Amino acid sequence: MEPNPLDDRFSRQVRFAPFGTKGQERSAAATVAVVGLGGLGSWIADHLTRAGIGTLRLIDRDLVEESNLARQGLYVEEDARLGRPKAEAAAMRLAAIGGPTRLEPLVAELTRRSIDRLLGGCDLVLDGLDHFAGRFLINDWCRRERCAWVYGGAVGGVGTVLRIDAEEGPCLRCLFPAAATAAGVETCDTVGVLTPLPALIAALQCSEALRWLAGDRRAGRLWHLEPWEGRALALKPGERSGDCPVCARKSWPALDATEDDVDAKLCGRDTVQIAARDGTAELDLDSIATRWHGLGTVERSRYLVRLRRDGLTLSLFRDGRALLQGTDSTTIARATYERLVGR
Ligand SMILES: [Zn+2]
């Protein structure tokens, strides 16, 4: 029999008996989504590519910035200088790792309108986000679609991980009901973080993911790690809440929200995001690049068209979403967008 060239690549992982050949084969057949490719998601994507996941969907809305480089895996200075979308830069680095994993970079924001398209068909979802609004979207969607997911958080010196099963056990709303109402103003910035903490938490999320993919259905632990303080807890996640709208009443608050998505919001320091348009018609970025000729410095890449002028940088994506760097005013951002793109 011909030796399988992948045998050597994954031999150490396969030799770990609880994972074994079965775990490798199931992982190779799985489609896994990583939502958010920042401090957590970049390391998650690295681990899962090296582990030989079949298809990895890489979902992120942002561009690489210099302040990312201290703790986010995969990215290099060139990505920040060129303002590459994280999904694009991550896919480039992961492709260089090689191996059998099929990479699907998606430069997009997870919203209740886009979530079916972005997560549909996945076997498992990994949370690389830094805000609870997005996590509750994942939570509600995954329970509705009976899909398991792995929550991860890393803020300051505290990291938390929990695998939330497709149907069994508590969901994120059961455990953190207050987070749903205390979301406040959402930004992409965190209050600071210990540099190695996201990599530690991402590794733990991947450990839970691989255990689930290998078919081990024992309940996940609620991990609470504070490496700086020398504290580590692995708690039983507890019971479902009788007050949880998702588990007790089969309603999906994050998916059914009736208020309109915010049209323009602060997204990191000095960056405002203008939301994607409704409807399906994609923008013709080539003709916009032509129209912008002479207004400033125009760049065109596979995923976006970009205009730099008067200290502002407008990056426009096919779905109409845009990031305006150089201002923290949603009013200026909306006016600039309307003038240059229309509405
Ligand atoms: Zn619940």
Short mmCIF file of C-alpha atoms and ligand atoms in Angstrom, two decimals:
data_model
loop_
_atom_site.label_atom_id
_atom_site.label_comp_id
_atom_site.label_asym_id
_atom_site.label_seq_id
_atom_site.Cartn_x
_atom_site.Cartn_y
_atom_site.Cartn_z
CA MET A 1 0.00 0.00 0.00
CA GLU A 2 1.25 3.51 -0.86
CA PRO A 3 2.16 5.50 2.22
CA ASN A 4 -0.11 8.49 2.78
CA PRO A 5 2.03 11.67 2.59
CA LEU A 6 -0.11 13.20 5.36
CA ASP A 7 0.71 10.41 7.80
CA ASP A 8 3.97 12.00 8.82
CA ARG A 9 2.55 15.51 9.02
CA PHE A 10 -0.08 14.55 11.60
CA SER A 11 1.66 11.54 13.17
CA ARG A 12 2.20 13.11 16.61
CA GLN A 13 -1.40 14.19 16.88
CA VAL A 14 -2.68 10.81 15.68
CA ARG A 15 -0.41 9.01 18.16
CA PHE A 16 -2.19 10.85 20.97
CA ALA A 17 -4.60 7.97 21.59
CA PRO A 18 -7.77 9.85 22.68
CA PHE A 19 -7.62 11.75 19.36
CA GLY A 20 -6.20 9.04 17.13
CA THR A 21 -6.94 8.26 13.50
CA LYS A 22 -10.65 8.77 14.10
CA GLY A 23 -10.08 12.30 15.35
CA GLN A 24 -7.85 13.09 12.38
CA GLU A 25 -10.36 11.77 9.86
CA ARG A 26 -13.27 13.60 11.45
CA SER A 27 -11.27 16.83 11.58
CA ALA A 28 -10.32 16.44 7.93
CA ALA A 29 -14.02 16.12 7.03
CA ALA A 30 -15.14 19.12 9.12
CA THR A 31 -15.94 22.70 8.18
CA VAL A 32 -15.05 25.09 11.00
CA ALA A 33 -15.73 28.84 11.12
CA VAL A 34 -13.46 31.25 12.98
CA VAL A 35 -15.36 34.47 13.65
CA GLY A 36 -12.96 37.34 14.29
CA LEU A 37 -9.26 37.06 13.42
CA GLY A 38 -7.75 39.25 16.13
CA GLY A 39 -5.93 38.22 19.31
CA LEU A 40 -7.86 34.96 19.67
CA GLY A 41 -8.92 34.17 16.12
CA SER A 42 -5.49 34.54 14.51
CA TRP A 43 -4.01 31.92 16.86
CA ILE A 44 -7.09 29.70 16.54
CA ALA A 45 -6.75 29.72 12.75
CA ASP A 46 -3.04 28.85 13.04
CA HIS A 47 -3.68 25.88 15.39
CA LEU A 48 -6.60 24.51 13.37
CA THR A 49 -4.70 24.74 10.07
CA ARG A 50 -1.76 22.89 11.59
CA ALA A 51 -4.18 20.31 13.04
CA GLY A 52 -5.51 19.53 9.54
CA ILE A 53 -9.11 20.75 9.69
CA GLY A 54 -10.85 20.12 6.34
CA THR A 55 -12.26 23.58 5.63
CA LEU A 56 -11.56 26.71 7.61
CA ARG A 57 -13.82 29.71 7.10
CA LEU A 58 -11.96 32.89 8.11
CA ILE A 59 -14.37 35.70 8.94
CA ASP A 60 -13.24 39.22 9.87
CA ARG A 61 -14.33 42.76 9.05
CA ASP A 62 -11.15 44.70 9.93
CA LEU A 63 -7.81 45.72 8.45
CA VAL A 64 -4.45 44.85 10.02
CA GLU A 65 -3.09 47.74 12.11
CA GLU A 66 0.29 48.20 13.76
CA SER A 67 -1.23 47.91 17.26
CA ASN A 68 -2.31 44.35 16.36
CA LEU A 69 1.22 43.05 15.89
CA ALA A 70 2.08 42.75 19.60
CA ARG A 71 -0.34 39.91 20.27
CA GLN A 72 -2.04 38.72 17.10
CA GLY A 73 -0.50 35.73 15.37
CA LEU A 74 -0.01 35.46 11.60
CA TYR A 75 0.35 39.19 10.81
CA VAL A 76 3.53 41.10 9.90
CA GLU A 77 4.42 44.77 9.42
CA GLU A 78 3.79 44.63 5.69
CA ASP A 79 0.12 43.72 6.35
CA ALA A 80 -0.28 46.80 8.57
CA ARG A 81 1.55 49.07 6.12
CA LEU A 82 -0.61 47.94 3.21
CA GLY A 83 -3.77 47.89 5.34
CA ARG A 84 -4.62 44.33 4.27
CA PRO A 85 -7.94 42.91 5.48
CA LYS A 86 -7.21 40.45 8.30
CA ALA A 87 -9.04 37.64 6.52
CA GLU A 88 -6.83 38.11 3.44
CA ALA A 89 -3.57 38.40 5.40
CA ALA A 90 -4.46 35.39 7.57
CA ALA A 91 -5.27 33.26 4.53
CA MET A 92 -1.90 34.18 2.95
CA ARG A 93 0.06 33.07 6.04
CA LEU A 94 -2.03 29.94 6.57
CA ALA A 95 -1.57 28.96 2.92
CA ALA A 96 2.20 29.17 3.49
CA ILE A 97 1.88 26.66 6.37
CA GLY A 98 0.52 24.29 3.74
CA GLY A 99 -1.30 21.05 4.43
CA PRO A 100 -4.70 19.87 3.29
CA THR A 101 -6.89 22.61 4.83
CA ARG A 102 -9.15 24.49 2.42
CA LEU A 103 -9.16 28.18 3.35
CA GLU A 104 -12.20 30.41 2.82
CA PRO A 105 -11.37 34.05 3.68
CA LEU A 106 -14.48 36.23 4.08
CA VAL A 107 -13.96 39.97 4.54
CA ALA A 108 -17.31 40.69 6.17
CA GLU A 109 -19.05 41.70 9.35
CA LEU A 110 -21.13 39.15 11.24
CA THR A 111 -24.61 40.65 11.61
CA ARG A 112 -28.07 39.15 11.91
CA ARG A 113 -28.46 39.74 8.17
CA SER A 114 -25.17 38.11 7.15
CA ILE A 115 -24.97 35.27 9.68
CA ASP A 116 -26.82 32.62 7.66
CA ARG A 117 -24.53 33.21 4.69
CA LEU A 118 -21.34 33.32 6.79
CA LEU A 119 -21.95 30.37 9.13
CA GLY A 120 -24.30 28.17 7.10
CA GLY A 121 -22.97 24.65 6.59
CA CYS A 122 -20.42 24.80 9.42
CA ASP A 123 -19.93 21.89 11.81
CA LEU A 124 -18.39 24.02 14.57
CA VAL A 125 -17.91 27.74 15.23
CA LEU A 126 -15.02 29.29 17.15
CA ASP A 127 -15.46 32.69 18.76
CA GLY A 128 -12.56 35.06 18.14
CA LEU A 129 -14.61 38.19 18.88
CA ASP A 130 -14.05 40.81 21.57
CA HIS A 131 -17.66 41.87 22.18
CA PHE A 132 -20.75 40.20 23.63
CA ALA A 133 -23.15 41.54 21.00
CA GLY A 134 -21.46 39.34 18.39
CA ARG A 135 -21.18 36.39 20.76
CA PHE A 136 -24.92 36.46 21.45
CA LEU A 137 -25.52 36.43 17.69
CA ILE A 138 -23.37 33.29 17.44
CA ASN A 139 -25.03 31.82 20.54
CA ASP A 140 -28.57 32.26 19.29
CA TRP A 141 -27.78 31.16 15.74
CA CYS A 142 -25.91 28.05 16.92
CA ARG A 143 -28.74 26.96 19.23
CA ARG A 144 -31.30 27.56 16.50
CA GLU A 145 -29.25 25.60 13.96
CA ARG A 146 -28.07 22.96 16.49
CA CYS A 147 -24.39 23.75 15.94
CA ALA A 148 -21.73 23.58 18.66
CA TRP A 149 -19.46 26.55 19.28
CA VAL A 150 -16.55 27.51 21.53
CA TYR A 151 -16.70 30.78 23.43
CA GLY A 152 -13.42 32.48 24.33
CA GLY A 153 -12.63 35.77 26.03
CA ALA A 154 -9.32 37.43 26.91
CA VAL A 155 -9.39 40.87 28.50
CA GLY A 156 -6.83 42.39 30.85
CA GLY A 157 -5.30 39.38 32.63
CA VAL A 158 -8.40 37.17 32.65
CA GLY A 159 -9.27 34.51 30.10
CA THR A 160 -12.44 32.42 29.84
CA VAL A 161 -13.33 29.45 27.63
CA LEU A 162 -16.45 27.32 27.29
CA ARG A 163 -17.59 24.90 24.63
CA ILE A 164 -21.33 25.29 24.16
CA ASP A 165 -22.94 22.18 22.73
CA ALA A 166 -25.43 22.00 19.92
CA GLU A 167 -28.37 21.14 22.22
CA GLU A 168 -27.16 19.90 25.60
CA GLY A 169 -26.17 22.00 28.60
CA PRO A 170 -26.37 25.74 29.20
CA CYS A 171 -25.83 28.39 26.53
CA LEU A 172 -23.96 31.68 26.90
CA ARG A 173 -27.16 33.50 27.88
CA CYS A 174 -27.81 30.98 30.68
CA LEU A 175 -24.38 31.71 32.16
CA PHE A 176 -23.95 35.44 31.48
CA PRO A 177 -27.47 36.92 31.33
CA ALA A 178 -26.26 40.34 32.47
CA ALA A 179 -23.87 40.66 29.53
CA ALA A 180 -26.86 40.84 27.17
CA THR A 181 -28.11 44.08 28.70
CA ALA A 182 -24.77 45.58 29.75
CA ALA A 183 -23.31 45.55 26.24
CA GLY A 184 -23.13 49.37 26.13
CA VAL A 185 -21.30 51.03 23.27
CA GLU A 186 -19.60 48.44 21.15
CA THR A 187 -16.06 49.10 19.97
CA CYS A 188 -13.31 46.86 18.60
CA ASP A 189 -10.85 48.08 21.21
CA THR A 190 -10.36 46.26 24.48
CA VAL A 191 -9.18 47.75 27.74
CA GLY A 192 -5.73 46.26 27.27
CA VAL A 193 -4.54 42.68 27.52
CA LEU A 194 -1.54 40.69 28.72
CA THR A 195 0.38 39.90 25.50
CA PRO A 196 0.51 36.05 25.74
CA LEU A 197 -3.04 35.69 27.14
CA PRO A 198 -4.92 35.52 23.79
CA ALA A 199 -2.59 32.77 22.52
CA LEU A 200 -3.15 30.79 25.73
CA ILE A 201 -6.92 31.10 25.53
CA ALA A 202 -6.99 30.35 21.79
CA ALA A 203 -5.02 27.13 22.42
CA LEU A 204 -7.56 26.09 25.04
CA GLN A 205 -10.45 26.84 22.66
CA CYS A 206 -8.77 24.65 20.02
CA SER A 207 -8.27 21.86 22.54
CA GLU A 208 -12.03 21.91 23.24
CA ALA A 209 -12.70 22.07 19.48
CA LEU A 210 -10.50 19.08 18.64
CA ARG A 211 -12.00 17.04 21.49
CA TRP A 212 -15.46 17.76 20.12
CA LEU A 213 -14.42 17.01 16.52
CA ALA A 214 -12.91 13.70 17.66
CA GLY A 215 -16.36 12.71 18.92
CA ASP A 216 -15.76 13.13 22.66
CA ARG A 217 -19.12 14.44 23.89
CA ARG A 218 -18.31 14.85 27.58
CA ALA A 219 -19.39 18.33 28.69
CA GLY A 220 -16.81 21.07 28.25
CA ARG A 221 -15.46 22.91 31.26
CA LEU A 222 -15.89 26.56 32.02
CA TRP A 223 -12.25 27.58 32.12
CA HIS A 224 -11.20 30.65 34.05
CA LEU A 225 -7.50 31.51 33.79
CA GLU A 226 -5.52 34.31 35.40
CA PRO A 227 -1.91 33.36 34.68
CA TRP A 228 -0.52 36.61 36.12
CA GLU A 229 -2.18 35.90 39.47
CA GLY A 230 -1.51 32.16 39.30
CA ARG A 231 -5.19 31.25 39.29
CA ALA A 232 -6.77 28.54 37.14
CA LEU A 233 -10.23 27.05 37.49
CA ALA A 234 -12.01 24.37 35.45
CA LEU A 235 -15.63 24.55 36.59
CA LYS A 236 -18.62 22.45 35.67
CA PRO A 237 -20.67 24.84 33.55
CA GLY A 238 -23.83 24.22 35.58
CA GLU A 239 -27.45 23.97 34.54
CA ARG A 240 -29.61 25.71 31.99
CA SER A 241 -31.42 28.76 33.24
CA GLY A 242 -35.22 28.61 33.38
CA ASP A 243 -35.17 32.30 32.44
CA CYS A 244 -33.03 31.87 29.30
CA PRO A 245 -35.03 33.01 26.26
CA VAL A 246 -33.07 30.66 24.00
CA CYS A 247 -33.10 27.47 26.09
CA ALA A 248 -36.40 27.91 27.94
CA ARG A 249 -38.54 29.64 25.30
CA LYS A 250 -36.89 28.82 21.97
CA SER A 251 -36.66 32.46 20.96
CA TRP A 252 -33.54 34.05 19.47
CA PRO A 253 -33.29 37.66 20.66
CA ALA A 254 -30.12 38.54 18.76
CA LEU A 255 -31.46 37.17 15.46
CA ASP A 256 -34.97 38.58 15.82
CA ALA A 257 -33.96 42.10 16.86
CA THR A 258 -36.24 44.52 15.07
CA GLU A 259 -34.24 47.73 15.49
CA ASP A 260 -32.10 48.63 12.53
CA ASP A 261 -28.42 47.85 12.62
CA VAL A 262 -26.36 50.91 13.43
CA ASP A 263 -25.43 52.58 10.17
CA ALA A 264 -22.13 54.14 11.30
CA LYS A 265 -20.15 53.22 14.41
CA LEU A 266 -16.76 53.73 15.95
CA CYS A 267 -14.68 50.66 15.30
CA GLY A 268 -11.28 50.92 16.92
CA ARG A 269 -9.47 54.16 17.54
CA ASP A 270 -9.94 56.80 14.80
CA THR A 271 -11.83 54.37 12.57
CA VAL A 272 -15.53 54.47 11.74
CA GLN A 273 -17.35 51.64 10.01
CA ILE A 274 -20.22 52.31 7.63
CA ALA A 275 -22.47 49.23 7.54
CA ALA A 276 -23.05 47.11 4.46
CA ARG A 277 -26.07 47.91 2.32
CA ASP A 278 -29.21 45.87 2.31
CA GLY A 279 -29.95 43.84 -0.76
CA THR A 280 -27.72 41.74 -2.91
CA ALA A 281 -26.32 44.06 -5.58
CA GLU A 282 -22.56 44.23 -5.17
CA LEU A 283 -20.63 47.37 -5.97
CA ASP A 284 -18.48 47.54 -9.10
CA LEU A 285 -15.20 48.45 -7.39
CA ASP A 286 -13.33 48.90 -10.68
CA SER A 287 -15.65 51.64 -11.87
CA ILE A 288 -15.50 53.33 -8.46
CA ALA A 289 -11.70 53.26 -8.65
CA THR A 290 -11.94 54.95 -12.06
CA ARG A 291 -14.40 57.53 -10.72
CA TRP A 292 -12.06 58.35 -7.82
CA HIS A 293 -9.09 58.94 -10.14
CA GLY A 294 -7.57 62.34 -9.40
CA LEU A 295 -9.24 62.75 -5.99
CA GLY A 296 -6.29 61.32 -4.06
CA THR A 297 -4.23 58.13 -3.94
CA VAL A 298 -6.35 55.23 -5.17
CA GLU A 299 -5.47 51.56 -4.51
CA ARG A 300 -7.32 48.50 -5.76
CA SER A 301 -6.89 45.00 -4.35
CA ARG A 302 -8.88 41.79 -4.62
CA TYR A 303 -11.12 42.65 -1.69
CA LEU A 304 -11.41 46.45 -1.70
CA VAL A 305 -10.82 49.81 -3.31
CA ARG A 306 -9.13 52.48 -1.20
CA LEU A 307 -8.85 56.27 -1.40
CA ARG A 308 -6.37 58.28 0.67
CA ARG A 309 -6.99 62.03 0.77
CA ASP A 310 -6.84 64.87 3.31
CA GLY A 311 -5.60 62.62 6.12
CA LEU A 312 -8.55 60.24 5.68
CA THR A 313 -8.42 56.71 4.29
CA LEU A 314 -11.63 55.19 2.94
CA SER A 315 -11.56 51.41 2.35
CA LEU A 316 -14.65 50.23 0.46
CA PHE A 317 -15.71 46.59 0.11
CA ARG A 318 -17.95 44.97 -2.48
CA ASP A 319 -20.96 44.68 -0.17
CA GLY A 320 -20.91 48.47 0.34
CA ARG A 321 -19.36 48.27 3.79
CA ALA A 322 -16.57 50.79 4.38
CA LEU A 323 -13.95 51.62 6.97
CA LEU A 324 -12.95 55.28 7.29
CA GLN A 325 -9.65 55.73 9.11
CA GLY A 326 -8.52 59.09 10.44
CA THR A 327 -11.68 60.26 12.21
CA ASP A 328 -13.74 59.33 15.26
CA SER A 329 -16.77 61.26 14.02
CA THR A 330 -19.61 59.17 12.63
CA THR A 331 -21.04 62.36 11.10
CA ILE A 332 -17.87 63.09 9.12
CA ALA A 333 -17.62 59.44 8.13
CA ARG A 334 -21.21 59.27 6.86
CA ALA A 335 -20.84 62.55 4.94
CA THR A 336 -17.57 61.40 3.36
CA TYR A 337 -19.15 58.09 2.37
CA GLU A 338 -22.19 59.75 0.83
CA ARG A 339 -20.04 62.16 -1.14
CA LEU A 340 -17.66 59.50 -2.49
CA VAL A 341 -19.84 56.40 -2.75
CA GLY A 342 -23.44 57.56 -2.57
CA ARG A 343 -26.17 55.78 -0.65
ZN ZN B 1 -29.57 29.30 27.47
#
